[in-house]
């Protein structure tokens, strides 16, 4: 079976490596164009391009997949199947109609939940107990096509966006191997999605990492985990950015809450400092901080941070 593979970030690179190891006949790899790196010194290659070059595969990098020249090139390859994983562009109908067995997508959620660009982070952000990977036929809508198979992945209580990414990359390899086998043997069962249960998630932006301490502590704790490693979560301390890397919800006693009120401590105020942690007042409870990174410094435990930073009760973060 002649396969064209399309993808861009790390999760797609993991799946590409697995396909190469399995002996799939990948006739071409399509990824996003190279981007300027740093202050204009050189270009950054996508993870998929790096993997493809290491494997000796032909790489295409169209600015737009709708370009006639690119569509002609793909038609000339005569692919039986196109596999897509986090490519980053919407494919036009003409492209979808090229391969004999269609275009299939590896999506990092249990569709129809979390269609769109950032299903991994939102699974953590929304407190899901399970996530997974769906292999679906591609249609003209965003992640709307019939499902071929799924692979379920439970979330750990301390799951981060990064750790879930790695679990779903592995699950994607397993589910895709099963789907390709079903397509090759003609045993695919197409399951239409229930559009009434669909939800959509957009791109994650850097500013979404700002911590709003008027929110409940559980939402802030999830935000810290969901945006680890990127874009990270942050607040301000004495004019510098302070990133939070690890924390947990901490109940505030009636005595502590009364003391905070008497001292006019607002949301974002430090109300407790211990040897290895400090607690910030939130909209309903406390957020106990265990790992941080001050602007210009390395990532460190709260214990290390407190040795060199004079934070006390009443210190305001924001």
mmCIF file of N, CA, C and O in Angstrom, residues 210-213 234-242 244 267-269 280 315-318:
data_model
loop_
_atom_site.group_PDB
_atom_site.id
_atom_site.type_symbol
_atom_site.label_atom_id
_atom_site.label_comp_id
_atom_site.label_asym_id
_atom_site.label_seq_id
_atom_site.Cartn_x
_atom_site.Cartn_y
_atom_site.Cartn_z
ATOM 1 N N UNK A 210 -1.425 32.856 31.950
ATOM 2 C CA UNK A 210 -1.488 33.777 33.097
ATOM 3 C C UNK A 210 -2.452 33.244 34.151
ATOM 4 O O UNK A 210 -3.563 32.853 33.838
ATOM 5 N N UNK A 211 -2.027 33.253 35.396
ATOM 6 C CA UNK A 211 -2.835 32.726 36.499
ATOM 7 C C UNK A 211 -3.737 33.826 37.074
ATOM 8 O O UNK A 211 -3.253 34.906 37.441
ATOM 9 N N UNK A 212 -5.025 33.536 37.159
ATOM 10 C CA UNK A 212 -6.004 34.440 37.749
ATOM 11 C C UNK A 212 -6.413 33.851 39.095
ATOM 12 O O UNK A 212 -7.206 32.904 39.162
ATOM 13 N N UNK A 213 -5.887 34.401 40.180
ATOM 14 C CA UNK A 213 -6.067 33.797 41.493
ATOM 15 C C UNK A 213 -7.469 33.974 42.063
ATOM 16 O O UNK A 213 -7.773 33.437 43.138
ATOM 17 N N UNK A 234 2.056 31.397 34.682
ATOM 18 C CA UNK A 234 2.891 32.434 35.275
ATOM 19 C C UNK A 234 2.066 33.487 36.002
ATOM 20 O O UNK A 234 0.869 33.669 35.769
ATOM 21 N N UNK A 235 2.753 34.196 36.912
ATOM 22 C CA UNK A 235 2.219 35.360 37.597
ATOM 23 C C UNK A 235 3.361 36.354 37.702
ATOM 24 O O UNK A 235 4.400 36.192 37.054
ATOM 25 N N UNK A 236 3.184 37.399 38.512
ATOM 26 C CA UNK A 236 4.233 38.385 38.687
ATOM 27 C C UNK A 236 4.710 38.457 40.124
ATOM 28 O O UNK A 236 3.944 38.225 41.060
ATOM 29 N N UNK A 237 5.995 38.766 40.312
ATOM 30 C CA UNK A 237 6.564 38.955 41.640
ATOM 31 C C UNK A 237 7.598 40.070 41.569
ATOM 32 O O UNK A 237 8.634 39.925 40.911
ATOM 33 N N UNK A 238 7.293 41.188 42.169
ATOM 34 C CA UNK A 238 8.214 42.336 42.209
ATOM 35 C C UNK A 238 8.701 42.729 40.812
ATOM 36 O O UNK A 238 9.900 42.971 40.603
ATOM 37 N N UNK A 239 7.772 42.745 39.868
ATOM 38 C CA UNK A 239 8.114 43.187 38.517
ATOM 39 C C UNK A 239 8.719 42.125 37.634
ATOM 40 O O UNK A 239 9.065 42.398 36.474
ATOM 41 N N UNK A 240 8.883 40.905 38.136
ATOM 42 C CA UNK A 240 9.427 39.809 37.334
ATOM 43 C C UNK A 240 8.377 38.720 37.150
ATOM 44 O O UNK A 240 7.441 38.604 37.944
ATOM 45 N N UNK A 241 8.552 37.921 36.104
ATOM 46 C CA UNK A 241 7.644 36.804 35.847
ATOM 47 C C UNK A 241 8.036 35.626 36.721
ATOM 48 O O UNK A 241 9.212 35.245 36.786
ATOM 49 N N UNK A 242 7.041 35.054 37.390
ATOM 50 C CA UNK A 242 7.250 33.856 38.202
ATOM 51 C C UNK A 242 6.390 32.739 37.631
ATOM 52 O O UNK A 242 5.166 32.834 37.621
ATOM 53 N N UNK A 244 4.863 28.927 37.585
ATOM 54 C CA UNK A 244 4.505 27.822 38.475
ATOM 55 C C UNK A 244 4.610 26.521 37.684
ATOM 56 O O UNK A 244 4.004 26.385 36.624
ATOM 57 N N UNK A 267 -6.939 38.034 46.682
ATOM 58 C CA UNK A 267 -6.557 36.877 45.873
ATOM 59 C C UNK A 267 -5.155 37.096 45.304
ATOM 60 O O UNK A 267 -4.833 38.173 44.802
ATOM 61 N N UNK A 268 -4.333 36.075 45.393
ATOM 62 C CA UNK A 268 -2.955 36.191 44.927
ATOM 63 C C UNK A 268 -1.978 36.506 46.039
ATOM 64 O O UNK A 268 -0.770 36.569 45.808
ATOM 65 N N UNK A 269 -2.475 36.680 47.257
ATOM 66 C CA UNK A 269 -1.593 36.949 48.402
ATOM 67 C C UNK A 269 -1.075 35.640 48.991
ATOM 68 O O UNK A 269 -1.809 34.653 49.080
ATOM 69 N N UNK A 280 -0.862 30.227 48.215
ATOM 70 C CA UNK A 280 -1.430 31.466 47.690
ATOM 71 C C UNK A 280 -2.945 31.408 47.827
ATOM 72 O O UNK A 280 -3.571 30.379 47.542
ATOM 73 N N UNK A 315 2.795 38.758 50.900
ATOM 74 C CA UNK A 315 3.415 39.022 49.594
ATOM 75 C C UNK A 315 2.373 38.811 48.501
ATOM 76 O O UNK A 315 1.698 37.782 48.468
ATOM 77 N N UNK A 316 2.252 39.788 47.607
ATOM 78 C CA UNK A 316 1.238 39.707 46.563
ATOM 79 C C UNK A 316 1.843 39.248 45.245
ATOM 80 O O UNK A 316 2.877 39.755 44.812
ATOM 81 N N UNK A 317 1.184 38.293 44.609
ATOM 82 C CA UNK A 317 1.591 37.785 43.308
ATOM 83 C C UNK A 317 0.553 38.211 42.275
ATOM 84 O O UNK A 317 -0.633 38.000 42.469
ATOM 85 N N UNK A 318 0.996 38.797 41.185
ATOM 86 C CA UNK A 318 0.048 39.207 40.166
ATOM 87 C C UNK A 318 0.627 40.276 39.264
ATOM 88 O O UNK A 318 1.756 40.719 39.455
#
